[in-house]
Short mmCIF file of C-alpha atoms in Angstrom, two decimals:
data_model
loop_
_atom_site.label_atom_id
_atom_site.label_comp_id
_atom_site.label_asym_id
_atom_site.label_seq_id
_atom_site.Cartn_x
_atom_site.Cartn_y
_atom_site.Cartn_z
CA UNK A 91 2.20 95.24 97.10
CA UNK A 92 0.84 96.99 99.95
CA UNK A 93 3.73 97.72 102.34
CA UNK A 94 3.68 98.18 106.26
CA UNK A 95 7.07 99.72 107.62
CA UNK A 96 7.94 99.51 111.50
CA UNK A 97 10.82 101.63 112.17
CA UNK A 98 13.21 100.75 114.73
CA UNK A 99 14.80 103.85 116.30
CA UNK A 100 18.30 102.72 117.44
CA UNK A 101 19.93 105.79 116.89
CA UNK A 102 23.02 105.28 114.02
CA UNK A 103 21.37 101.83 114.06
CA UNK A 104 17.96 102.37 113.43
CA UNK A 105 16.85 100.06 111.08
CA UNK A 106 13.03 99.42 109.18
CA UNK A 107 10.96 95.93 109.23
CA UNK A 108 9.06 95.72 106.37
CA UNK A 109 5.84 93.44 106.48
CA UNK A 110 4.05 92.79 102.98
CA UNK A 111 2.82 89.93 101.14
CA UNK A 112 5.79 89.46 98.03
CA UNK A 113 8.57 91.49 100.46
CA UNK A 114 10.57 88.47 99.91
CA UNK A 115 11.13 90.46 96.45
CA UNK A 116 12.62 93.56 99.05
CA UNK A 117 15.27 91.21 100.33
CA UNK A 118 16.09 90.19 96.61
CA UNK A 119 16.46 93.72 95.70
CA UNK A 120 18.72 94.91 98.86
CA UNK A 121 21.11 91.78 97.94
CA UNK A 122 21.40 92.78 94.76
CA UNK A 123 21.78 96.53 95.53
CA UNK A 124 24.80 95.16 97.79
CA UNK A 125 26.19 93.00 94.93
CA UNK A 126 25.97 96.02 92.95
CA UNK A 127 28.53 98.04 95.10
CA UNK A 128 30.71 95.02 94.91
CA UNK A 129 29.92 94.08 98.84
CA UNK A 130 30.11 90.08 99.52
CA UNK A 131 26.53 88.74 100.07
CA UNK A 132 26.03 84.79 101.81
CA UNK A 133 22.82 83.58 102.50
CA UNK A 134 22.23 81.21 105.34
CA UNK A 135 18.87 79.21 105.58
CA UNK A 136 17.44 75.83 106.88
CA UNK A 137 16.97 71.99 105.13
CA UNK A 138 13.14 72.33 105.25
CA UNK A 139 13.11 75.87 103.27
CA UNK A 140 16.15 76.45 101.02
CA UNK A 141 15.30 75.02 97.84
CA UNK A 142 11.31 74.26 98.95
CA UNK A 143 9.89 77.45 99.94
CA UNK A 144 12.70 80.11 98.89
CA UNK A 145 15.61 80.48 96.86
CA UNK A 146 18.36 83.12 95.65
CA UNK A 147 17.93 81.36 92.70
CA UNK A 148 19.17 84.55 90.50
CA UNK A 149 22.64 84.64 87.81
CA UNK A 150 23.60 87.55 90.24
CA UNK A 151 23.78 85.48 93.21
CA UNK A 152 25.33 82.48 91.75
CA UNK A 153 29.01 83.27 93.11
CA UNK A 154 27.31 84.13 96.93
CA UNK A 155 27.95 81.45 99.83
CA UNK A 156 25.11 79.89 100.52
CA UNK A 157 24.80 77.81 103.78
CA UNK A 158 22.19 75.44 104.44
CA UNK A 159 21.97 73.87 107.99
CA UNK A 160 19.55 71.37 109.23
CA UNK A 161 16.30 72.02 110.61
CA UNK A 162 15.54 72.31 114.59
CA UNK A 163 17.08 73.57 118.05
CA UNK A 164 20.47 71.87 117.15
CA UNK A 165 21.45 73.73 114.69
CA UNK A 166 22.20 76.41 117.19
CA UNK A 167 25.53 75.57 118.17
CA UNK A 168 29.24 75.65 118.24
CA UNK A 169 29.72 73.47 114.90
CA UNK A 170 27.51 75.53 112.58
CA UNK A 171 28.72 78.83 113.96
CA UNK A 172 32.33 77.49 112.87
CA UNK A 173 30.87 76.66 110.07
CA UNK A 174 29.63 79.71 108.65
CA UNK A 175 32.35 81.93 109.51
CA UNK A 176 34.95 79.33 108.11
CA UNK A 177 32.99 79.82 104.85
CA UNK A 178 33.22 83.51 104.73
CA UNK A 179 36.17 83.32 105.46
CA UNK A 180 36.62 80.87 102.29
CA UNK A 181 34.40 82.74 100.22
CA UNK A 182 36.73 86.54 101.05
CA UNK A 183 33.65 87.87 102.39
CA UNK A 184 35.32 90.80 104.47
CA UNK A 185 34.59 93.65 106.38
CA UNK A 186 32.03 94.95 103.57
CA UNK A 187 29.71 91.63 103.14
CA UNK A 188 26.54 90.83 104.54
CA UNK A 189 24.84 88.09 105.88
CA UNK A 190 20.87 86.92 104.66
CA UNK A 191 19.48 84.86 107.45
CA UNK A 192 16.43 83.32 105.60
CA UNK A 193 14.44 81.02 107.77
CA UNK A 194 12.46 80.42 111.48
CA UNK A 195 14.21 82.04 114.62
CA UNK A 196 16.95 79.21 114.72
CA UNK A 197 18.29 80.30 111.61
CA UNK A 198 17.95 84.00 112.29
CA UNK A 199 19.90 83.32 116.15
CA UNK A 200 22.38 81.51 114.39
CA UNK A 201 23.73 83.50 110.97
CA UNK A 202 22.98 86.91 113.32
CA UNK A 203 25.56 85.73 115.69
CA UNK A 204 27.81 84.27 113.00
CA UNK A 205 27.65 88.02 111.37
CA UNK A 206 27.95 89.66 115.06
CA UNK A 207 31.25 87.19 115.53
CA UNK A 208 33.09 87.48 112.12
CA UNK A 209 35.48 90.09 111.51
CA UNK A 210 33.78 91.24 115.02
CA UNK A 211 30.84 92.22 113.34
CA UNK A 212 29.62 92.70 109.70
CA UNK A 213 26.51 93.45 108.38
CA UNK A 214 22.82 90.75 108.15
CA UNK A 215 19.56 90.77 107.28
CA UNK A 216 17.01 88.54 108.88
CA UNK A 217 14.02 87.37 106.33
CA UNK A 218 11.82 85.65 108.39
CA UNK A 219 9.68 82.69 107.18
CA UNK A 220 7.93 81.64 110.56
CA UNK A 221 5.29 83.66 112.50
CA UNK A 222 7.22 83.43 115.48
CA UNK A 223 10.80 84.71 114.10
CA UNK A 224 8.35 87.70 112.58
CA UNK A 225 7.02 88.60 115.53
CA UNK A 226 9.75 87.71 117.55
CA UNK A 227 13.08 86.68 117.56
CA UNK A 228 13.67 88.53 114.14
CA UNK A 229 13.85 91.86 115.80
CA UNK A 230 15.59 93.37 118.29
CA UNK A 231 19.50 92.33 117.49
CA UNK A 232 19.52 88.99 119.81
CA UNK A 233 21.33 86.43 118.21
CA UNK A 234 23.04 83.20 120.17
CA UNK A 235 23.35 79.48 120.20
CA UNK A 236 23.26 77.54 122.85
CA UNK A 237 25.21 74.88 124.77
CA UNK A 238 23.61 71.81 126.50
CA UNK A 239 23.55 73.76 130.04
CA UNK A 240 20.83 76.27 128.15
CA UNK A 241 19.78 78.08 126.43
CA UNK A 242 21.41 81.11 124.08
CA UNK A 243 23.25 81.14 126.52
CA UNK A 244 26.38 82.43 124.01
CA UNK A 245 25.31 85.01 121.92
CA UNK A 246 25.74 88.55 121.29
CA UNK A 247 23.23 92.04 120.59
CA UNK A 248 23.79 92.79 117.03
CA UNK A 249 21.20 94.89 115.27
CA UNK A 250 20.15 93.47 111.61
CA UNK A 251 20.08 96.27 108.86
CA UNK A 252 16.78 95.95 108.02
CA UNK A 253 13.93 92.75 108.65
CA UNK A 254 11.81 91.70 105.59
CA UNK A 255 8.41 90.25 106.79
CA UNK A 256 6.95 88.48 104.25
CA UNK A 257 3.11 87.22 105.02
CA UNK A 258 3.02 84.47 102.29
CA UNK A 259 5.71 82.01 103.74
CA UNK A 260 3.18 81.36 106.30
CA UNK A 261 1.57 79.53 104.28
CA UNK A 262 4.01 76.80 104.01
CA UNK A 263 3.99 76.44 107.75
CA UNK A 264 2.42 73.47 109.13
CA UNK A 265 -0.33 74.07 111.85
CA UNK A 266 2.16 73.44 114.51
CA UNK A 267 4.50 75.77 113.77
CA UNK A 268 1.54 78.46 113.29
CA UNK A 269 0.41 77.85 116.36
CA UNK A 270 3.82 77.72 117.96
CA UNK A 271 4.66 81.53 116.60
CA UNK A 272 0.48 82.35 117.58
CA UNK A 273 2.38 81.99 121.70
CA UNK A 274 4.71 85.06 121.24
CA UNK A 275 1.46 86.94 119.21
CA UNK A 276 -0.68 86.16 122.53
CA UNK A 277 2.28 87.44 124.73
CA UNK A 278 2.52 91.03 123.93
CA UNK A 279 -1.10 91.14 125.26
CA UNK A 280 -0.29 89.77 128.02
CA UNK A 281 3.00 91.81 128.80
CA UNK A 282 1.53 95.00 127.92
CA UNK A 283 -1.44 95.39 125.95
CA UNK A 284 -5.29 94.50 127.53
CA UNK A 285 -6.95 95.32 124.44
CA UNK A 286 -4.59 93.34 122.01
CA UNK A 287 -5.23 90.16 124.41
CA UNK A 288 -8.94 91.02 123.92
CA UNK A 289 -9.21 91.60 120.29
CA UNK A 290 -7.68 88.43 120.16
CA UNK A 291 -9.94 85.83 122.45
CA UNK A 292 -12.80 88.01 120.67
CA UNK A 293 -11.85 87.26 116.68
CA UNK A 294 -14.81 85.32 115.20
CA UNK A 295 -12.49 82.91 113.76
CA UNK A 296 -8.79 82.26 115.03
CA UNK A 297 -6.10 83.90 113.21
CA UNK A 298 -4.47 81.66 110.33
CA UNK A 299 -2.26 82.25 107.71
CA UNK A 300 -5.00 83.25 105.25
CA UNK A 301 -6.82 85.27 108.31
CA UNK A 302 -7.51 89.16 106.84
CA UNK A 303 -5.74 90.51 110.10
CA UNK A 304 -3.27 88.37 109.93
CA UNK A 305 -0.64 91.85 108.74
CA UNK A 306 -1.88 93.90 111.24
CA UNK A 307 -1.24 91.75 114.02
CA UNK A 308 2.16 90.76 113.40
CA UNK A 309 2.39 94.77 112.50
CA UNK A 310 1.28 95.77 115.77
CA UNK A 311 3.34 93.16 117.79
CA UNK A 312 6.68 94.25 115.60
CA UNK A 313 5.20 97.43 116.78
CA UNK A 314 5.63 97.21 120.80
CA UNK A 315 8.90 95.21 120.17
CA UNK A 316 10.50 97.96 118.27
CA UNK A 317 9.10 100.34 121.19
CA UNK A 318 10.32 98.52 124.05
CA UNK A 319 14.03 97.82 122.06
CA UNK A 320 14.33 101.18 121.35
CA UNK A 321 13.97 101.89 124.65
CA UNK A 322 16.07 99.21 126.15
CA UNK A 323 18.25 97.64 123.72
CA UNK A 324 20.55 95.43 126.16
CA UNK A 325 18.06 94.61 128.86
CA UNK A 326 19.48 96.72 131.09
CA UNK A 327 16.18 98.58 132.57
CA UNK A 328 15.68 98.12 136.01
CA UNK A 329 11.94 98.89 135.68
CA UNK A 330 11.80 95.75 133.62
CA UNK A 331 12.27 97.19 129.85
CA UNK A 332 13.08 94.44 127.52
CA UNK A 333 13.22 91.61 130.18
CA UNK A 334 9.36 91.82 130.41
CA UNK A 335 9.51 90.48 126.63
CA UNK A 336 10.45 87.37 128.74
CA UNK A 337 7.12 86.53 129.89
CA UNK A 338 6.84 82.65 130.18
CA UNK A 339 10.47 82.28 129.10
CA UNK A 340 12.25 81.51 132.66
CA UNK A 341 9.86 78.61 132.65
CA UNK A 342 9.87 77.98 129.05
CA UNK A 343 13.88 78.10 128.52
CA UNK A 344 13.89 75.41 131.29
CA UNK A 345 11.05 72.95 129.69
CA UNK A 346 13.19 73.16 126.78
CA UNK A 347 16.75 72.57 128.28
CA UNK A 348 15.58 69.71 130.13
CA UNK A 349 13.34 67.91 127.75
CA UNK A 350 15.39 68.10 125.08
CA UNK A 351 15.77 70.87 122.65
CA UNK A 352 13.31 69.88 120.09
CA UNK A 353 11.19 68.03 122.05
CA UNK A 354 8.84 71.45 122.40
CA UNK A 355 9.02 73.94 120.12
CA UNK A 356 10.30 77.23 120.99
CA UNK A 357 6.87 78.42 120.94
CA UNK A 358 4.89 75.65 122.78
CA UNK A 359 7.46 75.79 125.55
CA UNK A 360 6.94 79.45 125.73
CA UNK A 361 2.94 79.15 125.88
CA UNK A 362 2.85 76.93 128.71
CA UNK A 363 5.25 79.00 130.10
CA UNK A 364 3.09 81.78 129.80
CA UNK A 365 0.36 79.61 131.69
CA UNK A 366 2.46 78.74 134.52
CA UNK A 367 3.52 82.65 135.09
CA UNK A 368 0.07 83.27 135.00
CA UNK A 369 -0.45 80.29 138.08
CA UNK A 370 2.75 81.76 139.60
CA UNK A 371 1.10 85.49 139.33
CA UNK A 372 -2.20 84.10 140.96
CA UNK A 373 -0.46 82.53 143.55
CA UNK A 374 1.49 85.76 144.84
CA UNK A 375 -2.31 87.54 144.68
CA UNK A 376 -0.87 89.25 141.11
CA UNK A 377 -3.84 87.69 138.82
CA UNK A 378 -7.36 86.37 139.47
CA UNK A 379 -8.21 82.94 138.97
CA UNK A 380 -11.12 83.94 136.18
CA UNK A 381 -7.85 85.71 134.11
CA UNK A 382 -5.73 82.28 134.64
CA UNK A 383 -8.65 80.61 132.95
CA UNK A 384 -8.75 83.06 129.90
CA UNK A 385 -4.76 82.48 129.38
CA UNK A 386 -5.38 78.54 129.42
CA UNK A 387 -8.27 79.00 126.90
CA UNK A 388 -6.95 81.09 124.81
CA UNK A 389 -3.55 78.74 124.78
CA UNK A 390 -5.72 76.01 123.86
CA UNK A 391 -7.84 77.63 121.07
CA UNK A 392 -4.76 77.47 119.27
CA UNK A 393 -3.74 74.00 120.29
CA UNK A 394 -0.54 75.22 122.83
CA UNK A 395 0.00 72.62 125.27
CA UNK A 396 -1.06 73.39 128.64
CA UNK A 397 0.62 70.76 130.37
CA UNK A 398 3.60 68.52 130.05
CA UNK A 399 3.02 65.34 127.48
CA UNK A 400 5.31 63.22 130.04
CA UNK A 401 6.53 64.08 133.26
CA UNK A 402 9.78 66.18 133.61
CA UNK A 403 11.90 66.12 136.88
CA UNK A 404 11.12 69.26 138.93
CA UNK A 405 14.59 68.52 140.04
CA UNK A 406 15.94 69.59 136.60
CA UNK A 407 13.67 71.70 135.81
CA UNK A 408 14.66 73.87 138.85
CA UNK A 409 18.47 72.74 137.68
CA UNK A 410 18.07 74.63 134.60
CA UNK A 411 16.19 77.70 136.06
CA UNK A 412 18.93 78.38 138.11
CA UNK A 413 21.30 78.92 135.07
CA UNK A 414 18.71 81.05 132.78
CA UNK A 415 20.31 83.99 132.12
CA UNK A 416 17.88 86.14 133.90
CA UNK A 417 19.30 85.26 137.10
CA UNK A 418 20.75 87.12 139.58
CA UNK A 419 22.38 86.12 142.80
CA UNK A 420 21.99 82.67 142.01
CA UNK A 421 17.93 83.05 142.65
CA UNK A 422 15.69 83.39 139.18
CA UNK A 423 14.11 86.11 138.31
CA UNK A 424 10.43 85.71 136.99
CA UNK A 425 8.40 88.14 134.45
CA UNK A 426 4.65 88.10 135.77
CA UNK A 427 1.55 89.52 135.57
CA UNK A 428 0.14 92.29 137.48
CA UNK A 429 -3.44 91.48 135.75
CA UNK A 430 -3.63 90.63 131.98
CA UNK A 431 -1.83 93.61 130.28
CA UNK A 432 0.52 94.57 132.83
CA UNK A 433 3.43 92.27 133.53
CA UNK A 434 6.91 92.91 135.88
CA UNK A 435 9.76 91.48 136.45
CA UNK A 436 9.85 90.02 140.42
CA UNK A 437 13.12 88.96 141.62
CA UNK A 438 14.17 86.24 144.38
CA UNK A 439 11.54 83.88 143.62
CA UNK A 440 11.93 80.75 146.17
CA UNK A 441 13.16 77.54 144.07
CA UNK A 442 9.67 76.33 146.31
CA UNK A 443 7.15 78.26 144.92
CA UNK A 444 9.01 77.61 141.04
CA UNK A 445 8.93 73.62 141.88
CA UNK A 446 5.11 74.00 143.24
CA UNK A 447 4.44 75.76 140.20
CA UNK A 448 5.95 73.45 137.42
CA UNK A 449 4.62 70.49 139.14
CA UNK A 450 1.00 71.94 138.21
CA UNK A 451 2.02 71.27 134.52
CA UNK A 452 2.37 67.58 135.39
CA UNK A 453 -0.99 66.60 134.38
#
């Protein structure tokens, strides 16, 4: 098994992702090295992989909690996060245990914050089994749920202690959910790397879960996340840091909050967010109309919608933007593009210009 190891440099909390077809076998063998030293293990996963796709199915983990939730947006909330930590709690998992968060980015957001909130913090692992929680949401240390005015909107940094990438769950992904996690891949060349975006409109055949790049690329992207975490863990940058890995998700978190969490995937929110930046960009004399067109294509190469599939109210939509937690001062705050590669974060965008711009997603 040929292995590909992004480190992480968080100081005391620097932590490895490793990325290898078969490291599911890695996350197996870090369980069982906790076991060993008599530390409580749980595992928390999702309806439509525990049992399916992946299983702790092993003598030595027959005593561990295991916590299944149900598949989708919901899951994220108040209920499941009581859940978990009332079954730790059942189980004596104490200050010594560790959680497994084995599933797509709802599961990883979820048992992260349930191990960030027990005993005020204990130790998890996230084993991803989606392309967007690998290239994504399973590093960095954001965890949350969220609460019908938005999104992760409660939630906490909490660092995992290490992220096991393993390139052979996707594929058991159905083609939307590939193409949903193929939105965050397409972002980092947008936020910050020209050649990236390139190498990907320029692939002789799009990427796929059998694709022969497939590795490298979610290798490079864990690459500039664990670059631009390291440098800003907590968002806190006021040259834009981490909050540029926001691109498209002002827009995206409020598509999602006010259609209905489910109704887009994470990912197909975030690509036509990405779209609308881009129109929002061009408008303020940020992008050129020829690089607008290349986003849109390249969204719809790998079938990312591109405009709304009924109409939304601008009125909520603007609603929700106003309570995204990139906010400040009660006006949003927008990541956009100074040309394809380069993206910033431009504050006190008029709730005009935001409702012009949604309403081009209208159809």
């Amino acid at each position: 098994m040929k292995t590909s190891i992004v480190r992480v440099e968080l100081s005391g909390r620097s932590y490895d992702i490793y990325i290898a077809s078969g490291a599911f076998d890695l996350a197996v063998s870090a369980a069982k090295d906790r076991l060993s030293r008599r530390n409580p293990v749980a595992f928390v996963s999702e309806e439509n992989i525990w049992g399916k796709f992946v299983n702790f199915d092993n003598p030595d983990f027959e005593n561990c909690a295991k916590i299944i939730v149900e598949n989708g947006e919901g899951a994220k909330c108040f209920r499941n996060l009581e859940r978990i930590c009332r079954e730790l709690a059942q189980r004596n998992v104490d200050r010594s245990g560790a959680v497994f968060a084995v599933g797509g980015g709802v599961v990883g957001d979820l048992a992260g914050f349930s191990a960030a909130s027990y005993m005020r913090g204990i130790d998890f692992y996230q084993v991803p089994t989606t392309l967007l929680a690998m290239v994504d949401s399973s590093v960095g240390g954001k965890t949350g749920i969220n609460i019908p005015e938005g999104k992760n909107l409660v939630g906490a940094f909490h660092q995992p202690k290490a992220v096991f990438i393993d390139t052979s769950f996707l594929k058991t992904l159905p083609a939307r959910e590939f193409s949903a996690g193929m939105a965050e891949v397409i972002k980092y060349g947008l936020l910050g790397d020209k050649s990236f975006f390139g190498f990907l409109e320029n692939l002789k055949e799009p990427l796929s879960a059998s694709h022969p790049e497939i590795g490298n690329v979610i290798a490079h992207c864990c690459k500039m996340k664990a670059k631009i975490v390291s440098n800003d863990e907590r968002e806190t940058s006021k040259d834009g840091g981490r909050a540029l890995l926001n691109l498209g998700h002002t827009f995206a978190h409020a598509i999602e909050n006010t259609a209905g969490y489910g109704h887009y995937l994470h990912g197909e929110a975030v690509g036509l967010g990405m779209l609308l930046a881009a129109r929002m960009s061009e408008k303020l004399g940020m992008l050129s109309e020829e690089e607008t067109s290349r986003i849109r294509r390249i969204l719809e190469i790998y079938d990312l919608p591109v405009k709304f599939r009924e109409p939304i109210s601008s009125d909520l939509l603007i609603e929700a933007g106003r309570r995204d937690k990139k906010a400040m001062s009660g006006k949003s705050r927008y990541v956009l593009m100074n040309g394809i590669g380069t993206s910033v974060v431009v504050p006190g965008i008029e709730e005009s210009l935001a409702r012009e711009i949604f309403e081009t997603a209208m159809g």
